[in-house]
Amino acid sequence: MKTYKIGLLRGDGIGPEIVDSAVRVLQAVGKKYNIEFTFTPYLIGGAAIDVCGEPLPKATVDGCLASDSVLLGAVGGPKWDNLAGDMRPEKALLGIRAAMGLFTNLRPAKLYPALKDECPLRADIVENGFDIMIVRELTGGIYFGERGYREGKYGQEAYDTEAYSKMEIERIARVAFETARKRGKKLTSIDKANVLETSRLWRKTVHELAAEYPDVEVCDMLVDNAAMQLVRNPSQFDVIVTSNMFGDILSDEASQITGSIGMLPSASLSDNKRGLYEPIHGSAPDIAGKNVANPIATILSAAMMLLYAFDEKDASESIVSAVDKVLSEGYRTADLARGTAAISTVEMTDKIIERL
Ligand code: IPM
Ligand code: MN
């Protein structure tokens, strides 16, 4: 029997509930496919601040690096909102991404046929559905640039800077081209090259790499236009590649047109595919501990882990199709229910497990 060591970063808010759901699904699917998982929890975010006085203790980094793969819930909450930037829970997320070298963030946004009515777009716009893979750069750009306070023209000012090296752009663009090659062979590179120097280098680098991928159709799109195109005609997109911050923003937008941000999983990867898997949504402190959060994004993140980290294709597909079935049968958590009867986090998890 194969055994995989999984590090668990439950984090804050709804993080613990949704991670526990995904763990139960992994255990169930493991039984069916003869895979054993061991789960070791590590503290991160506000939970780590409360216990250790820092958001990303060294033991957490060491534990994650020693794991075969890592599953993360979410970090942050009002309790820690007034801490200095370096002590905030969110800093831990950036820290673990950097420490594990997770420069690639894959965020698939597809419309489940059963959720067509939950999509806020007009029926004729999503008639043919959509299936987008957002490839977000995750360890560079303005998230990691120089920042601080200084005296400016109008007195004290704050600043953040964006920097991208050719190497960073090339390695994420390569992942995107390879991804497009395995899908619809269409790549949209999103930037703000009409204003930003980093975007101009981004564009130039993507164009140079395109020569190596003649089978992939590549086009550029400005980020403001992309935000508009995502709601005007999402089915035009296959693979999107973009910077850390643009990817953060566009993936929230893409998630909402799938019906709910509670649906979107993600895989954060380094050169090896072990990586860290997390829902794209946050810690939702307003609904934490109420057993109402949608666990699907985290459960689908676990499915991505099985596929990317462990090459367990059948087990992964079994989870995805169980989610599909539950949604087709009409079960909805509160975020998707639009006022109709909703089932709880635990009930949704049970339904998915029953259909594995
Ligand atoms: C995400 C989150 C994080 C990000 C925050 C919590 C730092 O919004 O994973 O999308 O901006 O990357
Ligand atoms: Mn985000």
Tab-separated table of C-alpha atoms and ligand atoms in Angstrom:
chain	number	residue	atom	x	y	z
A	1	MET	CA	0.000	0.000	0.000
A	2	LYS	CA	1.258	3.463	-0.899
A	3	THR	CA	1.566	5.923	1.976
A	4	TYR	CA	1.651	9.685	1.588
A	5	LYS	CA	2.569	12.116	4.351
A	6	ILE	CA	0.334	15.152	4.203
A	7	GLY	CA	0.959	18.316	6.174
A	8	LEU	CA	-2.216	20.092	7.266
A	9	LEU	CA	-2.372	23.851	7.618
A	10	ARG	CA	-5.875	24.382	8.950
A	11	GLY	CA	-5.367	28.064	9.676
A	12	ASP	CA	-8.153	30.405	10.705
A	13	GLY	CA	-11.860	31.101	10.277
A	14	ILE	CA	-13.522	28.358	8.257
A	15	GLY	CA	-10.085	26.830	7.543
A	16	PRO	CA	-10.316	24.035	10.157
A	17	GLU	CA	-13.831	22.943	9.090
A	18	ILE	CA	-13.085	22.730	5.379
A	19	VAL	CA	-9.715	21.042	5.871
A	20	ASP	CA	-11.370	18.442	8.108
A	21	SER	CA	-13.921	17.829	5.341
A	22	ALA	CA	-11.189	17.289	2.771
A	23	VAL	CA	-9.320	14.955	5.151
A	24	ARG	CA	-12.441	12.808	5.551
A	25	VAL	CA	-12.827	12.654	1.771
A	26	LEU	CA	-9.158	11.687	1.328
A	27	GLN	CA	-9.499	8.947	3.952
A	28	ALA	CA	-12.582	7.579	2.224
A	29	VAL	CA	-11.087	7.674	-1.251
A	30	GLY	CA	-7.877	6.161	0.138
A	31	LYS	CA	-9.841	3.176	1.431
A	32	LYS	CA	-11.370	2.652	-1.981
A	33	TYR	CA	-8.115	2.944	-3.931
A	34	ASN	CA	-5.795	1.376	-1.380
A	35	ILE	CA	-3.856	4.526	-0.561
A	36	GLU	CA	-2.824	5.410	2.956
A	37	PHE	CA	-2.471	8.984	4.133
A	38	THR	CA	-0.918	10.278	7.306
A	39	PHE	CA	-1.933	13.764	8.372
A	40	THR	CA	0.230	16.040	10.490
A	41	PRO	CA	-1.164	19.421	11.512
A	42	TYR	CA	1.041	22.524	11.700
A	43	LEU	CA	0.142	25.975	12.947
A	44	ILE	CA	-0.152	28.886	10.537
A	45	GLY	CA	-1.680	32.355	10.453
A	46	GLY	CA	-3.663	33.737	13.374
A	47	ALA	CA	-3.738	30.314	15.030
A	48	ALA	CA	0.082	30.356	15.075
A	49	ILE	CA	0.210	33.953	16.303
A	50	ASP	CA	-2.007	33.004	19.248
A	51	VAL	CA	0.156	30.041	20.269
A	52	CYS	CA	3.693	30.970	19.171
A	53	GLY	CA	3.578	34.745	18.745
A	54	GLU	CA	4.388	34.558	15.022
A	55	PRO	CA	2.332	33.667	11.935
A	56	LEU	CA	4.772	31.193	10.380
A	57	PRO	CA	6.790	29.258	12.984
A	58	LYS	CA	9.928	27.499	11.791
A	59	ALA	CA	8.426	24.145	12.800
A	60	THR	CA	5.647	24.743	10.276
A	61	VAL	CA	8.060	25.483	7.438
A	62	ASP	CA	10.213	22.460	8.342
A	63	GLY	CA	7.131	20.243	8.629
A	64	CYS	CA	5.793	21.327	5.239
A	65	LEU	CA	9.153	20.814	3.569
A	66	ALA	CA	9.311	17.307	5.031
A	67	SER	CA	5.763	16.403	3.909
A	68	ASP	CA	4.901	14.710	0.618
A	69	SER	CA	2.311	17.414	0.078
A	70	VAL	CA	0.454	20.106	2.020
A	71	LEU	CA	-3.241	20.942	2.337
A	72	LEU	CA	-4.151	24.431	3.514
A	73	GLY	CA	-7.457	25.963	4.614
A	74	ALA	CA	-7.257	29.734	4.952
A	75	VAL	CA	-5.614	32.363	7.126
A	76	GLY	CA	-6.605	35.695	8.613
A	77	GLY	CA	-9.412	37.306	10.566
A	78	PRO	CA	-10.456	40.524	12.323
A	79	LYS	CA	-8.664	39.495	15.523
A	80	TRP	CA	-5.280	39.966	13.809
A	81	ASP	CA	-6.181	42.804	11.425
A	82	ASN	CA	-4.372	45.538	13.309
A	83	LEU	CA	-0.990	43.839	13.530
A	84	ALA	CA	1.986	45.239	11.603
A	85	GLY	CA	2.371	43.935	8.048
A	86	ASP	CA	5.099	41.451	8.911
A	87	MET	CA	3.115	39.920	11.747
A	88	ARG	CA	-0.166	39.508	9.874
A	89	PRO	CA	-1.551	36.012	9.202
A	90	GLU	CA	-1.429	36.680	5.424
A	91	LYS	CA	2.332	37.125	5.669
A	92	ALA	CA	2.549	33.456	6.633
A	93	LEU	CA	0.878	32.456	3.406
A	94	LEU	CA	3.387	34.454	1.379
A	95	GLY	CA	6.163	33.038	3.573
A	96	ILE	CA	5.224	29.402	3.064
A	97	ARG	CA	4.797	29.951	-0.694
A	98	ALA	CA	8.287	31.451	-0.836
A	99	ALA	CA	9.855	28.835	1.456
A	100	MET	CA	8.468	25.983	-0.635
A	101	GLY	CA	9.367	27.738	-3.912
A	102	LEU	CA	5.752	27.607	-5.128
A	103	PHE	CA	6.017	29.903	-8.128
A	104	THR	CA	3.086	28.336	-9.999
A	105	ASN	CA	-0.511	28.687	-8.884
A	106	LEU	CA	-3.055	26.751	-10.935
A	107	ARG	CA	-6.625	27.953	-10.435
A	108	PRO	CA	-9.125	26.087	-12.586
A	109	ALA	CA	-12.470	27.844	-13.025
A	110	LYS	CA	-15.048	25.738	-14.766
A	111	LEU	CA	-18.790	25.902	-14.805
A	112	TYR	CA	-20.400	22.695	-13.569
A	113	PRO	CA	-23.489	22.165	-15.767
A	114	ALA	CA	-25.539	21.702	-12.579
A	115	LEU	CA	-24.567	25.201	-11.430
A	116	LYS	CA	-25.659	27.085	-14.564
A	117	ASP	CA	-28.514	28.674	-12.636
A	118	GLU	CA	-26.177	29.799	-9.859
A	119	CYS	CA	-23.966	31.625	-12.357
A	120	PRO	CA	-24.758	35.338	-12.205
A	121	LEU	CA	-24.252	35.713	-15.979
A	122	ARG	CA	-27.110	35.637	-18.504
A	123	ALA	CA	-28.020	32.148	-19.727
A	124	ASP	CA	-27.037	32.893	-23.348
A	125	ILE	CA	-23.528	33.929	-22.202
A	126	VAL	CA	-22.827	30.609	-20.491
A	127	GLU	CA	-24.801	28.415	-22.862
A	128	ASN	CA	-21.640	26.505	-23.777
A	129	GLY	CA	-20.176	26.662	-20.283
A	130	PHE	CA	-16.541	27.605	-19.744
A	131	ASP	CA	-13.429	25.851	-18.537
A	132	ILE	CA	-10.543	28.173	-17.728
A	133	MET	CA	-7.171	27.396	-16.197
A	134	ILE	CA	-5.647	30.458	-14.585
A	135	VAL	CA	-1.877	30.138	-14.213
A	136	ARG	CA	-0.927	32.732	-11.637
A	137	GLU	CA	2.688	33.632	-10.844
A	138	LEU	CA	2.944	33.201	-7.066
A	139	THR	CA	6.332	34.151	-5.658
A	140	GLY	CA	7.172	37.421	-7.395
A	141	GLY	CA	5.786	40.777	-8.422
A	142	ILE	CA	4.327	43.405	-6.121
A	143	TYR	CA	3.576	40.834	-3.383
A	144	PHE	CA	7.291	40.379	-2.815
A	145	GLY	CA	8.721	43.720	-3.971
A	146	GLU	CA	10.333	46.380	-1.879
A	147	ARG	CA	7.833	48.280	0.270
A	148	GLY	CA	7.754	50.746	3.072
A	149	TYR	CA	7.117	54.290	4.156
A	150	ARG	CA	9.024	57.417	3.158
A	151	GLU	CA	8.751	61.170	2.899
A	152	GLY	CA	7.097	62.107	-0.386
A	153	LYS	CA	5.824	65.207	-2.140
A	154	TYR	CA	2.816	65.437	0.202
A	155	GLY	CA	4.490	64.268	3.418
A	156	GLN	CA	4.616	60.670	4.555
A	157	GLU	CA	3.683	58.112	1.915
A	158	ALA	CA	3.599	54.342	1.601
A	159	TYR	CA	4.943	52.479	-1.400
A	160	ASP	CA	4.991	48.968	-2.861
A	161	THR	CA	7.024	48.021	-5.894
A	162	GLU	CA	6.623	45.415	-8.604
A	163	ALA	CA	9.657	43.706	-10.058
A	164	TYR	CA	9.818	40.707	-12.382
A	165	SER	CA	12.948	39.110	-13.733
A	166	LYS	CA	13.010	37.507	-17.149
A	167	MET	CA	13.720	34.192	-15.440
A	168	GLU	CA	10.578	34.423	-13.296
A	169	ILE	CA	8.409	35.320	-16.277
A	170	GLU	CA	9.884	32.643	-18.466
A	171	ARG	CA	9.419	29.824	-15.957
A	172	ILE	CA	5.756	30.635	-15.290
A	173	ALA	CA	5.080	31.194	-19.005
A	174	ARG	CA	6.620	27.795	-19.735
A	175	VAL	CA	4.227	26.145	-17.273
A	176	ALA	CA	1.367	27.959	-18.989
A	177	PHE	CA	2.425	26.911	-22.496
A	178	GLU	CA	2.813	23.299	-21.357
A	179	THR	CA	-0.603	23.452	-19.680
A	180	ALA	CA	-2.208	24.907	-22.823
A	181	ARG	CA	-0.595	22.197	-24.912
A	182	LYS	CA	-2.404	19.562	-22.838
A	183	ARG	CA	-5.746	21.408	-23.034
A	184	GLY	CA	-7.324	23.629	-25.706
A	185	LYS	CA	-3.962	24.941	-27.014
A	186	LYS	CA	-4.970	28.537	-26.458
A	187	LEU	CA	-3.047	30.845	-24.126
A	188	THR	CA	-4.036	34.369	-23.098
A	189	SER	CA	-1.260	36.329	-21.429
A	190	ILE	CA	-2.693	39.125	-19.313
A	191	ASP	CA	-0.723	42.247	-18.449
A	192	LYS	CA	-0.831	46.033	-18.322
A	193	ALA	CA	1.835	46.645	-20.957
A	194	ASN	CA	0.364	50.018	-21.913
A	195	VAL	CA	1.539	51.338	-18.528
A	196	LEU	CA	3.879	48.987	-16.655
A	197	GLU	CA	7.496	48.231	-17.506
A	198	THR	CA	7.232	44.817	-15.813
A	199	SER	CA	4.329	44.056	-18.157
A	200	ARG	CA	6.373	45.029	-21.191
A	201	LEU	CA	9.099	42.605	-20.173
A	202	TRP	CA	6.372	40.033	-19.453
A	203	ARG	CA	4.924	40.415	-22.943
A	204	LYS	CA	8.300	40.312	-24.692
A	205	THR	CA	9.326	37.180	-22.782
A	206	VAL	CA	6.053	35.389	-23.538
A	207	HIS	CA	6.428	36.240	-27.249
A	208	GLU	CA	9.974	34.876	-27.323
A	209	LEU	CA	8.878	31.636	-25.703
A	210	ALA	CA	5.969	31.296	-28.130
A	211	ALA	CA	8.450	30.270	-30.831
A	212	GLU	CA	8.999	27.017	-28.911
A	213	TYR	CA	5.262	26.306	-28.862
A	214	PRO	CA	4.012	26.769	-32.440
A	215	ASP	CA	1.052	24.486	-31.665
A	216	VAL	CA	-0.265	26.901	-29.002
A	217	GLU	CA	-2.187	29.957	-30.100
A	218	VAL	CA	-1.115	32.838	-27.860
A	219	CYS	CA	-2.584	36.297	-27.512
A	220	ASP	CA	-2.044	39.255	-25.182
A	221	MET	CA	-4.808	40.992	-23.293
A	222	LEU	CA	-4.711	44.038	-21.065
A	223	VAL	CA	-5.923	43.292	-17.564
A	224	ASP	CA	-8.766	45.812	-17.564
A	225	ASN	CA	-10.084	44.331	-20.788
A	226	ALA	CA	-9.633	40.822	-19.349
A	227	ALA	CA	-11.768	41.694	-16.326
A	228	MET	CA	-14.468	42.775	-18.750
A	229	GLN	CA	-14.081	39.811	-21.139
A	230	LEU	CA	-14.425	37.348	-18.256
A	231	VAL	CA	-18.032	38.413	-17.750
A	232	ARG	CA	-18.767	39.253	-21.394
A	233	ASN	CA	-17.637	35.958	-22.902
A	234	PRO	CA	-15.791	33.610	-20.509
A	235	SER	CA	-15.777	30.727	-22.989
A	236	GLN	CA	-13.174	32.518	-25.128
A	237	PHE	CA	-10.528	31.604	-22.517
A	238	ASP	CA	-8.642	28.349	-22.225
A	239	VAL	CA	-5.406	28.981	-20.299
A	240	ILE	CA	-4.621	32.368	-18.792
A	241	VAL	CA	-1.151	33.308	-17.572
A	242	THR	CA	-0.643	36.394	-15.456
A	243	SER	CA	1.230	38.052	-12.634
A	244	ASN	CA	0.742	37.473	-8.923
A	245	MET	CA	-1.603	40.389	-8.256
A	246	PHE	CA	-3.568	40.274	-11.514
A	247	GLY	CA	-4.036	36.537	-10.969
A	248	ASP	CA	-5.304	37.113	-7.442
A	249	ILE	CA	-7.940	39.544	-8.652
A	250	LEU	CA	-9.014	37.773	-11.834
A	251	SER	CA	-9.348	34.404	-10.100
A	252	ASP	CA	-11.847	35.816	-7.611
A	253	GLU	CA	-13.823	37.199	-10.528
A	254	ALA	CA	-13.619	33.883	-12.391
A	255	SER	CA	-14.736	32.003	-9.290
A	256	GLN	CA	-17.904	34.022	-8.920
A	257	ILE	CA	-19.082	33.148	-12.424
A	258	THR	CA	-18.789	29.444	-11.531
A	259	GLY	CA	-21.547	30.103	-9.009
A	260	SER	CA	-19.548	30.743	-5.868
A	261	ILE	CA	-16.037	31.459	-4.694
A	262	GLY	CA	-16.593	28.386	-2.519
A	263	MET	CA	-16.075	26.211	-5.610
A	264	LEU	CA	-12.524	27.062	-6.696
A	265	PRO	CA	-9.560	24.847	-5.758
A	266	SER	CA	-5.934	25.592	-6.436
A	267	ALA	CA	-2.554	23.923	-6.667
A	268	SER	CA	0.608	25.822	-5.789
A	269	LEU	CA	3.622	24.115	-7.271
A	270	SER	CA	7.384	24.340	-7.427
A	271	ASP	CA	9.531	22.483	-9.940
A	272	ASN	CA	8.487	19.248	-8.344
A	273	LYS	CA	4.763	18.628	-8.195
A	274	ARG	CA	4.375	17.947	-4.466
A	275	GLY	CA	3.195	21.419	-3.720
A	276	LEU	CA	0.571	22.983	-1.539
A	277	TYR	CA	-3.145	22.747	-2.215
A	278	GLU	CA	-5.705	25.281	-1.058
A	279	PRO	CA	-9.088	26.752	-1.891
A	280	ILE	CA	-8.807	30.215	-3.445
A	281	HIS	CA	-11.257	31.737	-0.984
A	282	GLY	CA	-10.328	33.223	2.359
A	283	SER	CA	-11.109	32.449	5.971
A	284	ALA	CA	-14.656	33.908	5.940
A	285	PRO	CA	-14.632	34.799	9.660
A	286	ASP	CA	-18.313	35.814	9.528
A	287	ILE	CA	-19.408	32.202	9.007
A	288	ALA	CA	-16.574	30.422	10.852
A	289	GLY	CA	-17.544	27.606	13.214
A	290	LYS	CA	-21.162	27.571	12.011
A	291	ASN	CA	-20.943	24.456	9.849
A	292	VAL	CA	-22.272	26.358	6.825
A	293	ALA	CA	-19.138	26.894	4.701
A	294	ASN	CA	-18.897	25.228	1.309
A	295	PRO	CA	-16.164	22.544	1.604
A	296	ILE	CA	-16.062	21.838	-2.155
A	297	ALA	CA	-13.132	24.140	-3.034
A	298	THR	CA	-10.967	22.358	-0.451
A	299	ILE	CA	-12.225	18.915	-1.405
A	300	LEU	CA	-11.413	19.678	-5.051
A	301	SER	CA	-7.997	20.945	-3.925
A	302	ALA	CA	-7.434	17.511	-2.386
A	303	ALA	CA	-8.428	16.008	-5.750
A	304	MET	CA	-5.835	18.221	-7.435
A	305	MET	CA	-3.249	16.974	-4.924
A	306	LEU	CA	-4.009	13.357	-5.806
A	307	LEU	CA	-3.555	14.147	-9.476
A	308	TYR	CA	-0.544	16.481	-9.460
A	309	ALA	CA	1.410	15.406	-6.406
A	310	PHE	CA	0.755	11.666	-6.414
A	311	ASP	CA	-0.369	10.830	-9.941
A	312	GLU	CA	-3.413	9.047	-8.444
A	313	LYS	CA	-5.654	9.769	-11.405
A	314	ASP	CA	-8.528	7.408	-10.593
A	315	ALA	CA	-8.827	8.523	-6.981
A	316	SER	CA	-8.748	12.146	-8.094
A	317	GLU	CA	-11.421	11.629	-10.727
A	318	SER	CA	-13.566	9.771	-8.245
A	319	ILE	CA	-13.692	12.886	-6.042
A	320	VAL	CA	-14.454	15.218	-8.943
A	321	SER	CA	-17.274	13.028	-10.201
A	322	ALA	CA	-18.712	12.642	-6.688
A	323	VAL	CA	-18.856	16.449	-6.424
A	324	ASP	CA	-20.489	16.548	-9.843
A	325	LYS	CA	-23.128	14.031	-8.754
A	326	VAL	CA	-23.976	15.806	-5.527
A	327	LEU	CA	-24.434	19.098	-7.358
A	328	SER	CA	-26.510	17.446	-10.099
A	329	GLU	CA	-28.769	15.983	-7.437
A	330	GLY	CA	-29.442	19.530	-6.313
A	331	TYR	CA	-27.586	19.678	-3.000
A	332	ARG	CA	-26.325	23.173	-2.175
A	333	THR	CA	-24.457	24.799	0.684
A	334	ALA	CA	-25.686	28.254	1.701
A	335	ASP	CA	-23.376	30.148	-0.672
A	336	LEU	CA	-25.013	28.364	-3.620
A	337	ALA	CA	-28.553	27.959	-2.306
A	338	ARG	CA	-29.861	31.450	-3.077
A	339	GLY	CA	-32.403	31.298	-0.301
A	340	THR	CA	-33.562	27.724	-0.936
A	341	ALA	CA	-32.854	24.923	1.553
A	342	ALA	CA	-29.139	24.565	2.181
A	343	ILE	CA	-27.164	21.672	3.609
A	344	SER	CA	-24.309	22.083	6.078
A	345	THR	CA	-20.558	21.669	5.598
A	346	VAL	CA	-20.653	18.236	7.227
A	347	GLU	CA	-23.721	17.122	5.273
A	348	MET	CA	-22.161	18.198	1.973
A	349	THR	CA	-19.017	16.264	2.893
A	350	ASP	CA	-21.071	13.176	3.797
A	351	LYS	CA	-22.963	13.338	0.483
A	352	ILE	CA	-19.693	13.533	-1.455
A	353	ILE	CA	-18.188	10.613	0.479
A	354	GLU	CA	-21.315	8.500	-0.150
A	355	ARG	CA	-20.842	9.001	-3.896
A	356	LEU	CA	-17.125	8.238	-4.196
B	1	IPM	C1	-5.288	34.132	-2.284
B	1	IPM	C2	-5.399	35.085	-1.130
B	1	IPM	C3	-4.010	35.513	-0.698
B	1	IPM	C4	-3.339	36.149	-1.895
B	1	IPM	C5	-3.964	36.444	0.526
B	1	IPM	C6	-4.723	35.884	1.697
B	1	IPM	C7	-2.548	36.789	0.910
B	1	IPM	O1	-6.190	36.176	-1.473
B	1	IPM	O2	-4.675	33.068	-2.115
B	1	IPM	O3	-5.835	34.423	-3.345
B	1	IPM	O4	-3.552	37.331	-2.168
B	1	IPM	O5	-2.585	35.444	-2.572
B	2	MN	MN	-7.148	36.005	-3.398
